[in-house]
Amino acid sequence: MCKRKILAIAGSNHKQSLTNMLMKGLLNEIKTLNESYEAKVICLRDYKIDYCIGCKICFYEGFCPMDEQDDFTIIRNELLESDIIFFASPVYVHNVSGIMKTFFDRISASTHLMNYAGKIGFTLTTTESTGQDDVKKYLIKMQEAIGIKNLDNYVFSNENSTMKQFVKTNGINFLKSLENNYGYTNRILEWRFGFFRNLYGNMINQDLGKEKQETFELDYWNQIWIKECRSFQEFAIKNRIVASSTKNFLQE
Ligand SMILES: Cc1cc2nc3c(=O)[nH]c(=O)nc-3n(C[C@H](O)[C@H](O)[C@H](O)COP(=O)(O)O)c2cc1C
């Protein structure tokens, strides 16, 4: 049986991270409830991840030079191979943690490519008591920006929840959300897809300005298979095939 792969990115630098523990507990519960899932948590503190240096090569050329000197390629590959992605972050001063933001900086080129289309997303926000709405909103925004269809968002507040309760309730919630889900698209994803298709579909190299030639994004959106897609849903389904083939556009 081919199992569906769940990957959770736990964004904490804390040795005994509550976010990491909750994610592991929830994924174990899900696997116990339904054997057709396999799951992995990547706790960012266990990897060498350097800060984005702001060179913008990812936007202009489609790769990050920092990948050669740290562990980010491992994370990128795990993300691309997964079917379901959790973004999990604690609230640190009413925002995501610093390490989570560094993770987002390093995948920011994907916000112009939507190359995670065809994946389903969930989020987890942990907090002592405040800031959860802002963080939750941002995690959802990041999933949708890179092409992931967000299905549900869990919040754990130390003040009024126990870990056991949280894991039991949301293990069931998770499976119900997937059971009731149809497809990989929603209104926001369709809108963003239409926006990029129009922007790059009507552009030629000379339009890109004198400073930098953003030919990578232009070439990406003008691939025949993408141009032929009439909707984000179609793009998402085809992208699942392209992303799983041995050589895709981003790796060439
Ligand atoms: C630097 C820092 C800032 C925090 N800021 C907030 C905050 O603004 N509001 C809040 O309710 N809890 C705040 N907390 C508490 C954490 O959100 C909470 O303990 C969380 O579960 C920690 O998860 P972790 O162990 O995975 O890092 C903060 C904790 C730290 C270390």
PDB file of N, CA and C in Angstrom, residues 11-79:
ATOM      1  N   GLY A  11       8.887  24.786  14.128  1.00  0.00           N
ATOM      2  CA  GLY A  11       9.788  25.947  14.143  1.00  0.00           C
ATOM      3  C   GLY A  11      10.137  26.428  15.531  1.00  0.00           C
ATOM      4  N   SER A  12      10.945  25.641  16.227  1.00  0.00           N
ATOM      5  CA  SER A  12      11.387  26.123  17.537  1.00  0.00           C
ATOM      6  C   SER A  12      12.848  25.779  17.743  1.00  0.00           C
ATOM      7  N   ASN A  13      13.521  26.642  18.487  1.00  0.00           N
ATOM      8  CA  ASN A  13      14.926  26.432  18.821  1.00  0.00           C
ATOM      9  C   ASN A  13      15.075  25.900  20.238  1.00  0.00           C
ATOM     10  N   HIS A  14      13.946  25.652  20.854  1.00  0.00           N
ATOM     11  CA  HIS A  14      13.902  25.232  22.253  1.00  0.00           C
ATOM     12  C   HIS A  14      14.225  23.736  22.346  1.00  0.00           C
ATOM     13  N   LYS A  15      15.167  23.392  23.256  1.00  0.00           N
ATOM     14  CA  LYS A  15      15.587  21.998  23.375  1.00  0.00           C
ATOM     15  C   LYS A  15      14.402  21.074  23.697  1.00  0.00           C
ATOM     16  N   GLN A  16      13.561  21.534  24.646  1.00  0.00           N
ATOM     17  CA  GLN A  16      12.375  20.718  24.966  1.00  0.00           C
ATOM     18  C   GLN A  16      11.122  21.379  24.389  1.00  0.00           C
ATOM     19  N   SER A  17      11.194  21.609  23.107  1.00  0.00           N
ATOM     20  CA  SER A  17      10.127  22.365  22.434  1.00  0.00           C
ATOM     21  C   SER A  17       8.749  21.729  22.600  1.00  0.00           C
ATOM     22  N   LEU A  18       7.830  22.524  23.092  1.00  0.00           N
ATOM     23  CA  LEU A  18       6.449  22.068  23.226  1.00  0.00           C
ATOM     24  C   LEU A  18       5.827  21.857  21.844  1.00  0.00           C
ATOM     25  N   THR A  19       6.168  22.745  20.926  1.00  0.00           N
ATOM     26  CA  THR A  19       5.645  22.644  19.557  1.00  0.00           C
ATOM     27  C   THR A  19       6.050  21.318  18.928  1.00  0.00           C
ATOM     28  N   ASN A  20       7.320  20.977  19.101  1.00  0.00           N
ATOM     29  CA  ASN A  20       7.846  19.704  18.574  1.00  0.00           C
ATOM     30  C   ASN A  20       7.146  18.517  19.237  1.00  0.00           C
ATOM     31  N   MET A  21       6.981  18.593  20.555  1.00  0.00           N
ATOM     32  CA  MET A  21       6.350  17.480  21.290  1.00  0.00           C
ATOM     33  C   MET A  21       4.897  17.301  20.866  1.00  0.00           C
ATOM     34  N   LEU A  22       4.190  18.409  20.727  1.00  0.00           N
ATOM     35  CA  LEU A  22       2.783  18.333  20.309  1.00  0.00           C
ATOM     36  C   LEU A  22       2.660  17.765  18.900  1.00  0.00           C
ATOM     37  N   MET A  23       3.545  18.200  18.032  1.00  0.00           N
ATOM     38  CA  MET A  23       3.509  17.721  16.643  1.00  0.00           C
ATOM     39  C   MET A  23       3.747  16.218  16.603  1.00  0.00           C
ATOM     40  N   LYS A  24       4.756  15.764  17.359  1.00  0.00           N
ATOM     41  CA  LYS A  24       5.063  14.321  17.389  1.00  0.00           C
ATOM     42  C   LYS A  24       3.884  13.544  17.954  1.00  0.00           C
ATOM     43  N   GLY A  25       3.287  14.066  19.024  1.00  0.00           N
ATOM     44  CA  GLY A  25       2.136  13.406  19.649  1.00  0.00           C
ATOM     45  C   GLY A  25       0.965  13.322  18.683  1.00  0.00           C
ATOM     46  N   LEU A  26       0.695  14.403  17.992  1.00  0.00           N
ATOM     47  CA  LEU A  26      -0.440  14.432  17.066  1.00  0.00           C
ATOM     48  C   LEU A  26      -0.215  13.472  15.890  1.00  0.00           C
ATOM     49  N   LEU A  27       0.993  13.490  15.345  1.00  0.00           N
ATOM     50  CA  LEU A  27       1.264  12.607  14.203  1.00  0.00           C
ATOM     51  C   LEU A  27       1.228  11.127  14.604  1.00  0.00           C
ATOM     52  N   ASN A  28       1.684  10.816  15.813  1.00  0.00           N
ATOM     53  CA  ASN A  28       1.589   9.425  16.297  1.00  0.00           C
ATOM     54  C   ASN A  28       0.127   9.014  16.442  1.00  0.00           C
ATOM     55  N   GLU A  29      -0.676   9.930  16.958  1.00  0.00           N
ATOM     56  CA  GLU A  29      -2.110   9.644  17.117  1.00  0.00           C
ATOM     57  C   GLU A  29      -2.749   9.373  15.746  1.00  0.00           C
ATOM     58  N   ILE A  30      -2.403  10.199  14.775  1.00  0.00           N
ATOM     59  CA  ILE A  30      -2.965  10.045  13.424  1.00  0.00           C
ATOM     60  C   ILE A  30      -2.580   8.682  12.842  1.00  0.00           C
ATOM     61  N   LYS A  31      -1.317   8.325  13.016  1.00  0.00           N
ATOM     62  CA  LYS A  31      -0.850   7.027  12.478  1.00  0.00           C
ATOM     63  C   LYS A  31      -1.537   5.857  13.183  1.00  0.00           C
ATOM     64  N   THR A  32      -1.825   6.027  14.479  1.00  0.00           N
ATOM     65  CA  THR A  32      -2.521   4.970  15.216  1.00  0.00           C
ATOM     66  C   THR A  32      -3.963   4.850  14.731  1.00  0.00           C
ATOM     67  N   LEU A  33      -4.599   5.984  14.468  1.00  0.00           N
ATOM     68  CA  LEU A  33      -5.993   5.968  14.030  1.00  0.00           C
ATOM     69  C   LEU A  33      -6.143   5.461  12.601  1.00  0.00           C
ATOM     70  N   ASN A  34      -5.132   5.731  11.782  1.00  0.00           N
ATOM     71  CA  ASN A  34      -5.242   5.352  10.369  1.00  0.00           C
ATOM     72  C   ASN A  34      -3.864   4.945   9.821  1.00  0.00           C
ATOM     73  N   GLU A  35      -3.759   3.686   9.497  1.00  0.00           N
ATOM     74  CA  GLU A  35      -2.449   3.143   9.091  1.00  0.00           C
ATOM     75  C   GLU A  35      -1.993   3.603   7.713  1.00  0.00           C
ATOM     76  N   SER A  36      -2.864   4.267   6.993  1.00  0.00           N
ATOM     77  CA  SER A  36      -2.464   4.637   5.628  1.00  0.00           C
ATOM     78  C   SER A  36      -1.617   5.919   5.577  1.00  0.00           C
ATOM     79  N   TYR A  37      -1.237   6.434   6.762  1.00  0.00           N
ATOM     80  CA  TYR A  37      -0.372   7.615   6.782  1.00  0.00           C
ATOM     81  C   TYR A  37       1.000   7.276   7.346  1.00  0.00           C
ATOM     82  N   GLU A  38       2.028   7.881   6.759  1.00  0.00           N
ATOM     83  CA  GLU A  38       3.335   7.867   7.416  1.00  0.00           C
ATOM     84  C   GLU A  38       3.689   9.318   7.718  1.00  0.00           C
ATOM     85  N   ALA A  39       4.468   9.513   8.760  1.00  0.00           N
ATOM     86  CA  ALA A  39       4.641  10.896   9.215  1.00  0.00           C
ATOM     87  C   ALA A  39       6.040  11.153   9.754  1.00  0.00           C
ATOM     88  N   LYS A  40       6.463  12.400   9.589  1.00  0.00           N
ATOM     89  CA  LYS A  40       7.791  12.788  10.069  1.00  0.00           C
ATOM     90  C   LYS A  40       7.748  14.237  10.567  1.00  0.00           C
ATOM     91  N   VAL A  41       8.444  14.507  11.658  1.00  0.00           N
ATOM     92  CA  VAL A  41       8.571  15.891  12.120  1.00  0.00           C
ATOM     93  C   VAL A  41      10.004  16.345  11.885  1.00  0.00           C
ATOM     94  N   ILE A  42      10.138  17.482  11.240  1.00  0.00           N
ATOM     95  CA  ILE A  42      11.454  18.111  11.139  1.00  0.00           C
ATOM     96  C   ILE A  42      11.454  19.264  12.129  1.00  0.00           C
ATOM     97  N   CYS A  43      12.231  19.093  13.208  1.00  0.00           N
ATOM     98  CA  CYS A  43      12.336  20.211  14.162  1.00  0.00           C
ATOM     99  C   CYS A  43      13.529  21.044  13.697  1.00  0.00           C
ATOM    100  N   LEU A  44      13.272  22.284  13.359  1.00  0.00           N
ATOM    101  CA  LEU A  44      14.307  23.088  12.687  1.00  0.00           C
ATOM    102  C   LEU A  44      15.586  23.227  13.519  1.00  0.00           C
ATOM    103  N   ARG A  45      15.474  23.120  14.856  1.00  0.00           N
ATOM    104  CA  ARG A  45      16.673  23.277  15.678  1.00  0.00           C
ATOM    105  C   ARG A  45      17.692  22.147  15.442  1.00  0.00           C
ATOM    106  N   ASP A  46      17.242  21.043  14.874  1.00  0.00           N
ATOM    107  CA  ASP A  46      18.139  19.896  14.634  1.00  0.00           C
ATOM    108  C   ASP A  46      18.919  20.025  13.319  1.00  0.00           C
ATOM    109  N   TYR A  47      18.706  21.078  12.588  1.00  0.00           N
ATOM    110  CA  TYR A  47      19.354  21.253  11.279  1.00  0.00           C
ATOM    111  C   TYR A  47      20.160  22.538  11.254  1.00  0.00           C
ATOM    112  N   LYS A  48      21.183  22.531  10.425  1.00  0.00           N
ATOM    113  CA  LYS A  48      21.948  23.774  10.240  1.00  0.00           C
ATOM    114  C   LYS A  48      21.207  24.598   9.190  1.00  0.00           C
ATOM    115  N   ILE A  49      20.672  25.711   9.590  1.00  0.00           N
ATOM    116  CA  ILE A  49      19.937  26.569   8.648  1.00  0.00           C
ATOM    117  C   ILE A  49      20.462  27.997   8.782  1.00  0.00           C
ATOM    118  N   ASP A  50      21.118  28.455   7.741  1.00  0.00           N
ATOM    119  CA  ASP A  50      21.671  29.810   7.783  1.00  0.00           C
ATOM    120  C   ASP A  50      20.609  30.841   7.413  1.00  0.00           C
ATOM    121  N   TYR A  51      20.837  32.074   7.880  1.00  0.00           N
ATOM    122  CA  TYR A  51      19.925  33.167   7.513  1.00  0.00           C
ATOM    123  C   TYR A  51      19.983  33.421   6.009  1.00  0.00           C
ATOM    124  N   CYS A  52      18.871  33.857   5.466  1.00  0.00           N
ATOM    125  CA  CYS A  52      18.857  34.367   4.091  1.00  0.00           C
ATOM    126  C   CYS A  52      19.779  35.590   4.042  1.00  0.00           C
ATOM    127  N   ILE A  53      20.601  35.683   2.983  1.00  0.00           N
ATOM    128  CA  ILE A  53      21.526  36.817   2.893  1.00  0.00           C
ATOM    129  C   ILE A  53      20.993  37.905   1.958  1.00  0.00           C
ATOM    130  N   GLY A  54      19.792  37.706   1.437  1.00  0.00           N
ATOM    131  CA  GLY A  54      19.149  38.774   0.656  1.00  0.00           C
ATOM    132  C   GLY A  54      19.662  38.951  -0.764  1.00  0.00           C
ATOM    133  N   CYS A  55      20.327  37.936  -1.330  1.00  0.00           N
ATOM    134  CA  CYS A  55      20.919  38.086  -2.669  1.00  0.00           C
ATOM    135  C   CYS A  55      19.875  38.030  -3.793  1.00  0.00           C
ATOM    136  N   LYS A  56      18.713  37.450  -3.505  1.00  0.00           N
ATOM    137  CA  LYS A  56      17.596  37.292  -4.457  1.00  0.00           C
ATOM    138  C   LYS A  56      17.893  36.343  -5.626  1.00  0.00           C
ATOM    139  N   ILE A  57      18.976  35.579  -5.503  1.00  0.00           N
ATOM    140  CA  ILE A  57      19.288  34.619  -6.575  1.00  0.00           C
ATOM    141  C   ILE A  57      18.151  33.600  -6.720  1.00  0.00           C
ATOM    142  N   CYS A  58      17.510  33.273  -5.610  1.00  0.00           N
ATOM    143  CA  CYS A  58      16.382  32.317  -5.676  1.00  0.00           C
ATOM    144  C   CYS A  58      15.283  32.824  -6.603  1.00  0.00           C
ATOM    145  N   PHE A  59      14.998  34.137  -6.539  1.00  0.00           N
ATOM    146  CA  PHE A  59      13.955  34.700  -7.402  1.00  0.00           C
ATOM    147  C   PHE A  59      14.417  34.765  -8.858  1.00  0.00           C
ATOM    148  N   TYR A  60      15.682  35.130  -9.062  1.00  0.00           N
ATOM    149  CA  TYR A  60      16.168  35.362 -10.426  1.00  0.00           C
ATOM    150  C   TYR A  60      16.659  34.101 -11.134  1.00  0.00           C
ATOM    151  N   GLU A  61      17.168  33.141 -10.340  1.00  0.00           N
ATOM    152  CA  GLU A  61      17.771  31.973 -10.997  1.00  0.00           C
ATOM    153  C   GLU A  61      17.196  30.634 -10.546  1.00  0.00           C
ATOM    154  N   GLY A  62      16.340  30.657  -9.528  1.00  0.00           N
ATOM    155  CA  GLY A  62      15.631  29.441  -9.131  1.00  0.00           C
ATOM    156  C   GLY A  62      16.380  28.524  -8.191  1.00  0.00           C
ATOM    157  N   PHE A  63      17.475  28.985  -7.606  1.00  0.00           N
ATOM    158  CA  PHE A  63      18.143  28.162  -6.584  1.00  0.00           C
ATOM    159  C   PHE A  63      18.727  29.071  -5.502  1.00  0.00           C
ATOM    160  N   CYS A  64      18.953  28.491  -4.341  1.00  0.00           N
ATOM    161  CA  CYS A  64      19.509  29.273  -3.226  1.00  0.00           C
ATOM    162  C   CYS A  64      20.957  28.856  -3.019  1.00  0.00           C
ATOM    163  N   PRO A  65      21.920  29.795  -3.161  1.00  0.00           N
ATOM    164  CA  PRO A  65      23.331  29.420  -2.994  1.00  0.00           C
ATOM    165  C   PRO A  65      23.659  28.927  -1.583  1.00  0.00           C
ATOM    166  N   MET A  66      22.841  29.313  -0.616  1.00  0.00           N
ATOM    167  CA  MET A  66      23.091  28.875   0.775  1.00  0.00           C
ATOM    168  C   MET A  66      22.870  27.364   0.945  1.00  0.00           C
ATOM    169  N   ASP A  67      22.069  26.789   0.036  1.00  0.00           N
ATOM    170  CA  ASP A  67      21.768  25.348   0.146  1.00  0.00           C
ATOM    171  C   ASP A  67      23.038  24.498   0.143  1.00  0.00           C
ATOM    172  N   GLU A  68      24.086  25.014  -0.506  1.00  0.00           N
ATOM    173  CA  GLU A  68      25.337  24.242  -0.605  1.00  0.00           C
ATOM    174  C   GLU A  68      26.083  24.178   0.713  1.00  0.00           C
ATOM    175  N   GLN A  69      25.815  25.147   1.596  1.00  0.00           N
ATOM    176  CA  GLN A  69      26.616  25.194   2.818  1.00  0.00           C
ATOM    177  C   GLN A  69      25.857  24.840   4.092  1.00  0.00           C
ATOM    178  N   ASP A  70      24.576  24.532   3.965  1.00  0.00           N
ATOM    179  CA  ASP A  70      23.863  24.096   5.175  1.00  0.00           C
ATOM    180  C   ASP A  70      22.939  22.921   4.855  1.00  0.00           C
ATOM    181  N   ASP A  71      21.986  22.646   5.742  1.00  0.00           N
ATOM    182  CA  ASP A  71      21.159  21.431   5.586  1.00  0.00           C
ATOM    183  C   ASP A  71      19.845  21.677   4.849  1.00  0.00           C
ATOM    184  N   PHE A  72      19.694  22.833   4.204  1.00  0.00           N
ATOM    185  CA  PHE A  72      18.363  23.160   3.691  1.00  0.00           C
ATOM    186  C   PHE A  72      17.888  22.237   2.564  1.00  0.00           C
ATOM    187  N   THR A  73      18.828  21.689   1.798  1.00  0.00           N
ATOM    188  CA  THR A  73      18.424  20.782   0.709  1.00  0.00           C
ATOM    189  C   THR A  73      17.647  19.587   1.263  1.00  0.00           C
ATOM    190  N   ILE A  74      18.071  19.095   2.412  1.00  0.00           N
ATOM    191  CA  ILE A  74      17.376  17.945   3.034  1.00  0.00           C
ATOM    192  C   ILE A  74      15.926  18.336   3.287  1.00  0.00           C
ATOM    193  N   ILE A  75      15.735  19.535   3.829  1.00  0.00           N
ATOM    194  CA  ILE A  75      14.376  19.997   4.160  1.00  0.00           C
ATOM    195  C   ILE A  75      13.560  20.204   2.887  1.00  0.00           C
ATOM    196  N   ARG A  76      14.166  20.826   1.893  1.00  0.00           N
ATOM    197  CA  ARG A  76      13.468  21.046   0.611  1.00  0.00           C
ATOM    198  C   ARG A  76      12.993  19.716   0.010  1.00  0.00           C
ATOM    199  N   ASN A  77      13.873  18.716   0.009  1.00  0.00           N
ATOM    200  CA  ASN A  77      13.503  17.417  -0.578  1.00  0.00           C
ATOM    201  C   ASN A  77      12.365  16.762   0.189  1.00  0.00           C
ATOM    202  N   GLU A  78      12.442  16.838   1.512  1.00  0.00           N
ATOM    203  CA  GLU A  78      11.359  16.256   2.337  1.00  0.00           C
ATOM    204  C   GLU A  78      10.035  16.959   2.036  1.00  0.00           C
ATOM    205  N   LEU A  79      10.088  18.273   1.893  1.00  0.00           N
ATOM    206  CA  LEU A  79       8.861  19.040   1.599  1.00  0.00           C
ATOM    207  C   LEU A  79       8.275  18.617   0.262  1.00  0.00           C
TER     208      LEU A  79
END
